[in-house]
Short mmCIF file of C-alpha atoms in Angstrom, two decimals:
data_model
loop_
_atom_site.label_atom_id
_atom_site.label_comp_id
_atom_site.label_asym_id
_atom_site.label_seq_id
_atom_site.Cartn_x
_atom_site.Cartn_y
_atom_site.Cartn_z
CA MET A 28 -12.64 29.42 55.41
CA VAL A 29 -11.60 32.60 55.31
CA LYS A 30 -8.20 31.52 53.18
CA LEU A 31 -10.84 29.55 51.06
CA ARG A 32 -13.34 32.41 50.81
CA SER A 33 -10.20 34.47 49.56
CA LEU A 34 -8.90 32.05 46.93
CA SER A 35 -12.70 32.14 45.45
CA VAL A 36 -12.50 35.67 45.49
CA ALA A 37 -9.60 35.46 43.46
CA VAL A 38 -11.05 33.24 40.78
CA GLY A 39 -14.11 35.64 40.90
CA HIS A 40 -11.86 38.45 40.39
CA ALA A 41 -10.51 37.15 37.49
CA LYS A 42 -13.57 35.96 35.76
CA ASN A 43 -14.83 39.57 36.23
CA GLN A 44 -11.54 40.96 34.60
CA THR A 45 -12.59 39.08 31.49
CA LEU A 46 -16.19 40.20 31.54
CA ALA A 47 -14.71 43.79 32.19
CA HIS A 48 -12.51 43.88 29.10
CA PRO A 49 -13.57 41.30 26.56
CA GLU A 50 -11.99 43.25 23.71
CA ALA A 51 -8.87 41.26 25.21
CA TYR A 52 -9.93 38.34 23.87
CA ALA A 53 -11.46 39.36 20.68
CA THR A 54 -8.42 38.28 18.78
CA VAL A 55 -7.51 35.63 20.12
CA LYS A 56 -7.00 32.71 17.08
CA LYS A 57 -7.67 28.97 18.27
CA SER A 58 -4.85 26.65 17.34
CA GLY A 59 -3.40 23.23 17.86
CA PRO A 60 -2.88 20.71 19.05
CA VAL A 61 -6.18 19.31 17.27
CA ALA A 62 -8.20 17.68 19.80
CA TYR A 63 -10.76 15.19 18.82
CA ASN A 64 -12.55 11.75 19.67
CA SER A 65 -10.97 8.40 18.52
CA GLY A 66 -14.21 6.93 18.85
CA ASP A 67 -16.07 9.17 16.16
CA TRP A 68 -15.29 7.63 12.96
CA GLY A 69 -17.01 10.49 10.69
CA GLN A 70 -15.10 13.12 12.69
CA ILE A 71 -11.69 11.39 12.02
CA ILE A 72 -12.06 10.64 8.36
CA PHE A 73 -13.61 13.81 7.34
CA GLN A 74 -12.20 16.52 9.81
CA CYS A 75 -10.60 19.08 7.65
CA PHE A 76 -8.89 21.30 10.68
CA GLY A 77 -5.71 19.60 11.33
CA SER A 78 -5.79 17.20 8.88
CA ALA A 79 -3.64 16.26 6.06
CA TRP A 80 -6.25 16.87 3.33
CA PRO A 81 -6.04 19.98 2.61
CA LYS A 82 -1.95 19.69 1.52
CA VAL A 83 -2.19 16.27 0.19
CA LEU A 84 -5.16 16.96 -2.01
CA PRO A 85 -3.58 19.17 -5.27
CA PHE A 86 -1.02 16.30 -5.76
CA CYS A 87 -3.84 13.44 -5.23
CA LEU A 88 -5.87 15.19 -7.95
CA LEU A 89 -2.89 16.13 -9.99
CA ASN A 90 -1.64 12.42 -10.28
CA THR A 91 -4.98 11.36 -10.97
CA LEU A 92 -5.19 13.75 -13.98
CA SER A 93 -1.90 12.41 -15.34
CA VAL A 94 -3.60 9.10 -15.46
CA ILE A 95 -6.73 10.18 -17.54
CA ILE A 96 -4.46 12.23 -20.09
CA PHE A 97 -1.63 9.61 -20.60
CA MET A 98 -4.47 6.98 -21.26
CA LEU A 99 -5.87 9.66 -23.74
CA LEU A 100 -2.72 10.00 -25.40
CA ARG A 101 -2.05 6.63 -25.34
CA ASP A 102 -5.81 5.53 -26.68
CA HIS A 103 -5.27 8.19 -29.66
CA ASP A 104 -1.73 6.86 -30.46
CA ILE A 105 -0.29 9.93 -30.27
CA ILE A 106 2.70 8.77 -27.19
CA ASP A 107 2.57 5.39 -25.36
CA CYS A 108 4.68 6.63 -21.95
CA SER A 109 4.12 3.04 -20.18
CA LEU A 110 6.70 1.86 -17.69
CA SER A 111 7.67 -1.77 -16.37
CA SER A 112 6.28 -2.48 -13.12
CA GLN A 113 9.57 -4.09 -11.71
CA ALA A 114 11.54 -0.74 -11.17
CA HIS A 115 8.49 0.48 -9.19
CA THR A 116 8.43 -3.04 -7.00
CA TYR A 117 11.72 -2.63 -5.71
CA GLY A 118 11.17 0.97 -5.16
CA SER A 119 8.10 0.61 -3.05
CA VAL A 120 10.46 -1.61 -0.50
CA VAL A 121 13.21 1.27 -0.30
CA LEU A 122 10.47 4.04 -0.49
CA SER A 123 8.45 2.56 2.30
CA PHE A 124 11.36 2.00 4.63
CA LEU A 125 12.51 6.07 4.18
CA LEU A 126 9.26 6.96 5.11
CA VAL A 127 9.02 4.99 7.86
CA SER A 128 12.18 6.07 9.18
CA ARG A 129 11.18 9.67 8.36
CA ILE A 130 8.14 9.99 10.36
CA ASN A 131 9.26 7.41 13.46
CA THR A 132 12.07 10.45 13.62
CA ALA A 133 9.63 13.34 13.72
CA LEU A 134 7.28 11.70 16.02
CA ALA A 135 10.25 10.89 18.20
CA ARG A 136 11.12 14.74 18.08
CA TYR A 137 7.90 15.90 18.43
CA ASN A 138 6.88 13.75 21.51
CA GLU A 139 10.39 14.92 22.99
CA SER A 140 10.16 18.44 22.59
CA ARG A 141 6.57 18.40 24.31
CA GLY A 142 8.37 16.61 27.23
CA PHE A 143 11.28 19.19 27.28
CA ILE A 144 8.16 22.28 27.36
CA GLY A 145 6.31 20.13 29.91
CA ILE A 146 9.20 20.28 32.36
CA MET A 147 9.45 23.83 31.65
CA TYR A 148 5.73 24.45 32.94
CA GLN A 149 6.06 21.97 35.79
CA GLU A 150 9.28 23.63 37.19
CA THR A 151 8.22 27.30 36.93
CA ARG A 152 4.66 26.30 39.06
CA GLU A 153 6.84 23.93 41.63
CA LEU A 154 9.52 26.86 42.28
CA ILE A 155 6.81 29.44 43.06
CA GLN A 156 4.72 27.23 45.34
CA TYR A 157 7.85 26.12 47.02
CA ALA A 158 9.07 30.05 47.48
CA ILE A 159 5.28 30.46 48.93
CA CYS A 160 4.97 28.02 51.29
CA LEU A 161 8.70 27.73 52.54
CA SER A 162 8.67 31.26 53.53
CA LYS A 163 5.02 31.26 54.62
CA HIS A 164 5.70 28.58 56.75
CA TYR A 165 8.60 30.17 58.80
CA GLY A 166 6.10 33.26 59.28
CA ASN A 167 8.07 35.54 57.14
CA MET A 168 4.56 37.89 55.97
CA ASP A 169 5.97 41.11 56.47
CA LYS A 170 6.07 43.43 53.97
CA GLU A 171 9.63 42.94 52.87
CA ALA A 172 8.80 38.87 52.71
CA ARG A 173 6.15 39.35 50.29
CA GLU A 174 8.12 41.64 47.97
CA TRP A 175 10.49 38.70 48.13
CA ARG A 176 7.68 36.30 47.15
CA ASN A 177 6.48 38.85 44.65
CA GLU A 178 9.82 39.35 43.06
CA LEU A 179 10.48 35.51 42.90
CA ALA A 180 7.00 34.95 41.09
CA TYR A 181 7.61 37.66 38.59
CA ARG A 182 11.39 36.43 37.50
CA SER A 183 10.28 32.97 37.67
CA MET A 184 7.56 33.51 35.39
CA ILE A 185 10.09 35.71 33.07
CA LEU A 186 12.23 32.97 32.74
CA LEU A 187 9.17 30.63 31.04
CA ARG A 188 8.18 33.73 28.96
CA MET A 189 11.80 34.35 27.86
CA ALA A 190 11.73 30.63 27.03
CA ILE A 191 8.66 30.39 25.17
CA ALA A 192 9.82 33.76 23.18
CA VAL A 193 12.94 31.93 22.08
CA VAL A 194 11.16 28.80 21.18
CA GLU A 195 8.84 30.70 18.98
CA PHE A 196 11.42 33.21 17.65
CA CYS A 197 11.22 31.20 13.98
CA SER A 198 7.74 31.65 13.53
CA LYS A 199 7.18 34.75 15.17
CA GLY A 200 10.42 36.97 14.62
CA GLN A 201 10.51 38.48 17.97
CA PRO A 202 13.29 38.87 20.17
CA ALA A 203 12.67 37.66 23.91
CA TRP A 204 13.89 41.12 25.22
CA LYS A 205 11.22 42.40 23.39
CA CYS A 206 8.05 40.42 25.11
CA LYS A 207 5.93 43.05 26.35
CA GLU A 208 5.80 41.38 30.04
CA LEU A 209 9.56 42.15 30.29
CA THR A 210 9.94 45.37 32.29
CA GLY A 211 11.99 47.29 35.14
CA ILE A 212 15.33 46.18 36.13
CA GLU A 213 14.89 42.72 34.44
CA LYS A 214 14.51 44.07 30.94
CA LEU A 215 17.46 46.13 31.48
CA TYR A 216 19.31 43.31 32.21
CA MET A 217 17.97 41.20 29.87
CA THR A 218 18.73 43.34 26.49
CA PRO A 219 21.58 43.52 24.58
CA ASP A 220 24.28 46.52 24.96
CA ASP A 221 27.73 47.35 24.14
CA SER A 222 28.62 44.72 26.43
CA TRP A 223 27.17 41.55 24.61
CA SER A 224 29.12 42.15 21.28
CA LEU A 225 32.35 42.92 23.05
CA HIS A 226 32.22 39.68 24.96
CA SER A 227 30.64 37.55 22.14
CA GLN A 228 30.85 36.71 18.36
CA ALA A 229 27.53 38.03 17.81
CA THR A 230 26.82 41.54 16.84
CA SER A 231 24.16 43.79 18.43
CA GLU A 232 21.90 42.46 15.10
CA SER A 233 22.22 39.12 15.70
CA GLU A 234 18.66 39.03 17.35
CA TYR A 235 18.57 34.99 17.11
CA THR A 236 21.67 34.17 19.25
CA ASN A 237 21.26 36.87 21.55
CA SER A 238 17.37 35.35 22.37
CA MET A 239 18.95 32.48 22.73
CA ARG A 240 21.15 33.87 25.56
CA VAL A 241 18.00 35.58 27.44
CA PRO A 242 16.88 32.68 29.40
CA PHE A 243 20.15 32.27 30.99
CA ARG A 244 20.18 35.93 31.98
CA ALA A 245 16.77 35.41 33.56
CA ALA A 246 17.85 32.00 35.38
CA PHE A 247 20.88 33.95 36.52
CA LEU A 248 18.29 36.51 38.23
CA VAL A 249 15.94 33.88 39.08
CA ARG A 250 18.70 31.98 41.40
CA GLU A 251 19.58 35.41 42.79
CA THR A 252 16.75 35.90 43.92
CA VAL A 253 16.34 32.45 45.69
CA THR A 254 20.04 32.91 47.34
CA SER A 255 19.11 36.37 48.77
CA ASN A 256 16.56 34.89 50.94
CA GLN A 257 19.31 34.61 53.74
CA ASN A 258 19.55 39.00 53.86
CA ARG A 259 15.64 39.63 52.92
CA LEU A 260 13.66 37.33 55.09
CA LYS A 261 13.17 37.79 58.70
CA THR A 262 13.77 34.14 59.22
CA PRO A 263 15.64 32.93 56.38
CA LEU A 264 15.32 29.26 54.66
CA HIS A 265 17.50 26.52 55.68
CA ILE A 266 20.06 25.71 53.18
CA THR A 267 18.25 22.54 52.25
CA GLN A 268 15.14 24.10 51.35
CA MET A 269 16.99 26.44 49.09
CA ASN A 270 18.63 23.86 47.64
CA ALA A 271 15.69 22.43 46.43
CA MET A 272 14.40 25.50 45.04
CA LEU A 273 17.60 26.01 43.17
CA THR A 274 17.19 22.39 41.99
CA SER A 275 14.00 23.28 40.48
CA VAL A 276 15.43 26.33 38.38
CA ASP A 277 18.38 23.33 37.20
CA ARG A 278 15.53 21.05 36.25
CA PHE A 279 13.75 24.10 34.46
CA MET A 280 16.98 25.02 32.48
CA SER A 281 17.77 21.14 31.72
CA GLY A 282 14.27 21.14 29.93
CA PHE A 283 15.29 24.58 28.28
CA TYR A 284 19.10 22.73 27.14
CA GLY A 285 16.70 19.83 25.34
CA MET A 286 14.61 23.10 23.85
CA ARG A 287 17.34 24.14 22.61
CA LYS A 288 19.09 21.29 21.03
CA PHE A 289 15.91 20.21 19.10
CA ILE A 290 16.06 23.94 17.57
CA THR A 291 19.59 23.63 16.70
CA THR A 292 19.69 19.79 15.61
CA PRO A 293 17.67 19.40 12.75
CA VAL A 294 17.06 15.70 11.11
CA PRO A 295 20.21 15.22 8.91
CA PHE A 296 19.94 16.98 5.08
CA PRO A 297 20.62 13.91 3.60
CA LEU A 298 18.18 11.38 4.54
CA ILE A 299 15.58 14.06 4.11
CA GLN A 300 17.04 14.62 0.26
CA MET A 301 16.75 10.74 -0.14
CA THR A 302 13.48 10.49 0.61
CA ARG A 303 11.78 12.90 -1.09
CA THR A 304 13.82 12.93 -4.18
CA ILE A 305 12.89 8.89 -4.13
CA LEU A 306 8.76 9.78 -3.29
CA CYS A 307 8.85 12.47 -6.13
CA PHE A 308 10.20 10.00 -8.30
CA TYR A 309 7.81 7.15 -7.81
CA LEU A 310 4.69 8.91 -6.99
CA PHE A 311 4.95 10.60 -10.30
CA THR A 312 5.86 7.83 -12.37
CA ILE A 313 2.85 5.21 -11.01
CA PRO A 314 0.58 6.77 -13.61
CA LEU A 315 2.54 5.59 -16.27
CA ILE A 316 3.02 2.00 -14.71
CA PHE A 317 -0.79 1.62 -15.12
CA LEU A 318 -0.95 2.21 -18.43
CA LYS A 319 1.24 -1.09 -19.24
CA ASP A 320 -2.07 -3.50 -18.52
CA SER A 321 -4.87 -0.88 -18.73
CA LYS A 322 -7.81 -0.21 -21.27
CA ALA A 323 -9.86 2.44 -21.52
CA GLU A 324 -12.70 0.74 -19.60
CA ASN A 325 -10.42 1.15 -16.23
CA VAL A 326 -9.99 4.33 -16.05
CA VAL A 327 -11.95 5.08 -13.04
CA GLU A 328 -10.29 1.80 -11.16
CA HIS A 329 -6.93 3.09 -11.73
CA SER A 330 -7.53 6.53 -11.30
CA LEU A 331 -8.96 5.80 -7.66
CA SER A 332 -5.92 3.74 -7.20
CA VAL A 333 -3.56 6.13 -7.96
CA PHE A 334 -5.40 9.05 -6.08
CA MET A 335 -5.26 6.78 -2.66
CA LEU A 336 -1.50 5.74 -3.31
CA THR A 337 -0.62 9.14 -3.89
CA TYR A 338 -2.65 10.48 -0.32
CA GLY A 339 -0.91 7.49 1.30
CA PHE A 340 2.83 8.25 0.39
CA MET A 341 2.46 11.77 0.00
CA GLY A 342 0.42 12.26 3.16
CA LEU A 343 3.16 10.78 5.37
CA GLU A 344 5.92 13.02 4.14
CA LEU A 345 3.61 16.31 4.45
CA VAL A 346 2.63 14.84 8.06
CA ALA A 347 6.44 14.78 8.98
CA ILE A 348 7.19 17.73 7.40
CA GLU A 349 4.32 19.42 10.13
CA LEU A 350 5.74 17.43 12.88
CA ASP A 351 9.42 18.64 12.23
CA ASP A 352 8.33 22.03 13.71
CA PRO A 353 5.77 21.85 16.30
CA PHE A 354 6.24 25.49 17.48
CA GLY A 355 4.93 27.32 14.51
CA ASN A 356 1.53 28.51 13.02
CA ASP A 357 0.21 25.21 11.65
CA ASP A 358 -2.95 23.64 13.15
CA ASN A 359 -0.77 20.64 15.11
CA ASP A 360 1.74 23.02 16.38
CA PHE A 361 2.14 23.52 20.00
CA ASP A 362 0.27 26.13 21.81
CA CYS A 363 3.10 27.15 23.92
CA LEU A 364 2.04 30.83 25.29
CA ALA A 365 -1.50 29.60 25.74
CA PHE A 366 -0.10 26.87 27.89
CA ALA A 367 2.47 29.37 29.67
CA ASN A 368 -0.47 32.07 30.51
CA MET A 369 -2.29 29.21 32.40
CA VAL A 370 1.34 28.75 34.50
CA PHE A 371 1.16 32.74 34.97
CA GLU A 372 -2.72 32.27 35.79
CA ASP A 373 -2.05 29.60 38.77
CA SER A 374 0.98 31.78 40.20
CA PHE A 375 -1.59 34.73 40.61
CA LEU A 376 -4.00 32.64 42.68
CA MET A 377 -1.44 31.46 44.53
CA ILE A 378 0.03 34.61 45.41
CA HIS A 379 -3.49 35.91 46.30
CA HIS A 380 -3.88 33.28 48.91
CA VAL A 381 -1.21 33.90 50.98
CA ASP A 382 -0.30 37.84 50.46
CA GLY A 383 -3.46 39.02 49.44
CA GLU A 384 -5.28 40.54 46.61
CA GLU A 385 -3.15 43.63 46.24
CA TRP A 386 -0.06 41.71 45.84
CA ALA A 387 -1.26 39.29 43.35
CA ASN A 388 -3.16 42.71 41.34
CA ASN A 389 0.70 44.05 41.22
CA LEU A 390 2.04 41.00 40.12
CA ARG A 391 -0.74 40.52 37.53
CA LYS A 392 -0.22 44.20 36.53
CA ARG A 393 3.56 43.90 35.70
CA MET A 394 2.76 41.04 33.44
CA CYS A 395 -0.23 41.57 31.73
CA ARG A 396 0.90 45.48 30.85
CA TYR A 397 -2.43 47.17 32.33
CA ASP A 398 -2.60 50.89 30.68
CA ASP A 399 -4.46 53.60 32.54
CA GLU A 400 -7.75 52.77 31.64
CA GLY A 401 -7.32 49.30 33.24
CA LYS A 402 -7.25 47.55 29.81
CA THR A 403 -4.86 44.73 29.00
CA ASP A 404 -3.71 42.71 26.06
CA VAL A 405 -3.64 39.40 28.32
CA MET A 406 0.19 38.80 28.78
CA ASP A 407 0.04 39.45 24.50
CA ALA A 408 -1.41 35.87 23.77
CA ASN A 409 -2.54 36.12 19.98
CA GLU A 410 -3.21 32.56 19.91
CA LYS A 411 -5.90 30.03 22.36
CA THR A 412 -5.47 26.42 22.21
CA ASN A 413 -8.48 24.43 20.66
CA LEU A 414 -7.50 21.47 23.18
CA LEU A 415 -8.72 23.46 26.03
CA ASN A 416 -11.98 24.60 24.22
CA HIS A 417 -12.71 20.86 23.14
CA ALA A 418 -12.02 19.64 26.32
CA ASP A 419 -14.50 21.85 27.78
CA LYS A 420 -17.40 21.36 25.65
CA ILE A 421 -16.68 17.42 25.61
CA LEU A 422 -16.89 17.41 29.45
CA LYS A 423 -19.94 19.39 29.34
CA GLU A 424 -21.75 17.22 27.13
CA GLY A 425 -20.82 14.18 29.18
CA GLU A 426 -19.02 12.62 26.21
CA SER A 427 -15.72 10.51 27.05
CA PHE A 428 -12.42 12.22 26.38
CA ARG A 429 -9.22 10.95 25.23
CA MET A 430 -5.59 12.58 24.77
CA ASP A 431 -2.53 11.53 25.34
CA SER A 432 -0.43 13.99 26.87
CA PHE A 433 -3.26 16.40 27.94
CA ALA A 434 -1.12 17.32 31.05
CA VAL A 435 0.45 20.76 30.89
#
């Protein structure tokens, strides 16, 4: 009963911190992935947030306007630009094949990257929980044991934060070692110095390359903390239990290696070039095909046909472009930091449950960077996933909620 009460106090304390400092959430920006109710036809068709409509609409209007202009030029005997439809008949087959391959490749990469990110979230939670449960099981409840658990929890969360910083580097431009959560000896160890240039081809100015190395160094610190239990705990862990924790670190790094592969291996350029070239030629010559057998009274019918053809073909290409980089600032991109913050909060609660409020607050302060006035920027979060807000809203309204791969 006492443990359950202490856990509820921890939750209440977290809520009080939010209420006490609402300015920390004032600049939070909602972002993707976009949540939706697949049974709501009106929402699916007319929703603009996360839709392809804002990007594809200019192309649709341009092509529709071209139909009208070319028909007026032809009807006034100025110029007749009509083309035979035979080339388009064969071209549509090639274009359809390329677009289907393009969208399938982009969607497969999108789902694969989400799987790798999910592994990192999962293993961070598992590692911290392993450390807490196993060390507590052997009666390690003295100050040294609490320091070991606090250090392992902090370094595990920093490992996740550094991996997220690498994933988001291209969109945010922030090197991993400049994250505000990174402090103390960990910051000194992960900040590039002269030795980095001495033993690598990258210079000190190569922020992207050096950021890629930071998670490896963070993983080394986590492994050092795990193995240090033999000297720091009154009753050390059994070798098989320590190996289970190290295996969790290995699985985390497998997820990070997968993300590195995703980042450094884009879709082959020739495939993108061929698809884009054929698409542009096909779409922007569609108005000339309709001139062959069109009459002035059919302008509305042909304009609508051109509009929908442009929406279909160009829309698929624009969707594939958005899926190519799911870690930017687009509506459908993953909100990696928001989900990482959930992992951090779960860790605070676990530490609070075993070691008490003081140790949980020490860990929270180190991650959240409280200033002298007690204010915090909530782990430097500048975005908040709209997925969670939408789920809460639907659950409160009692509606059904369907979302694939919702688990963090």
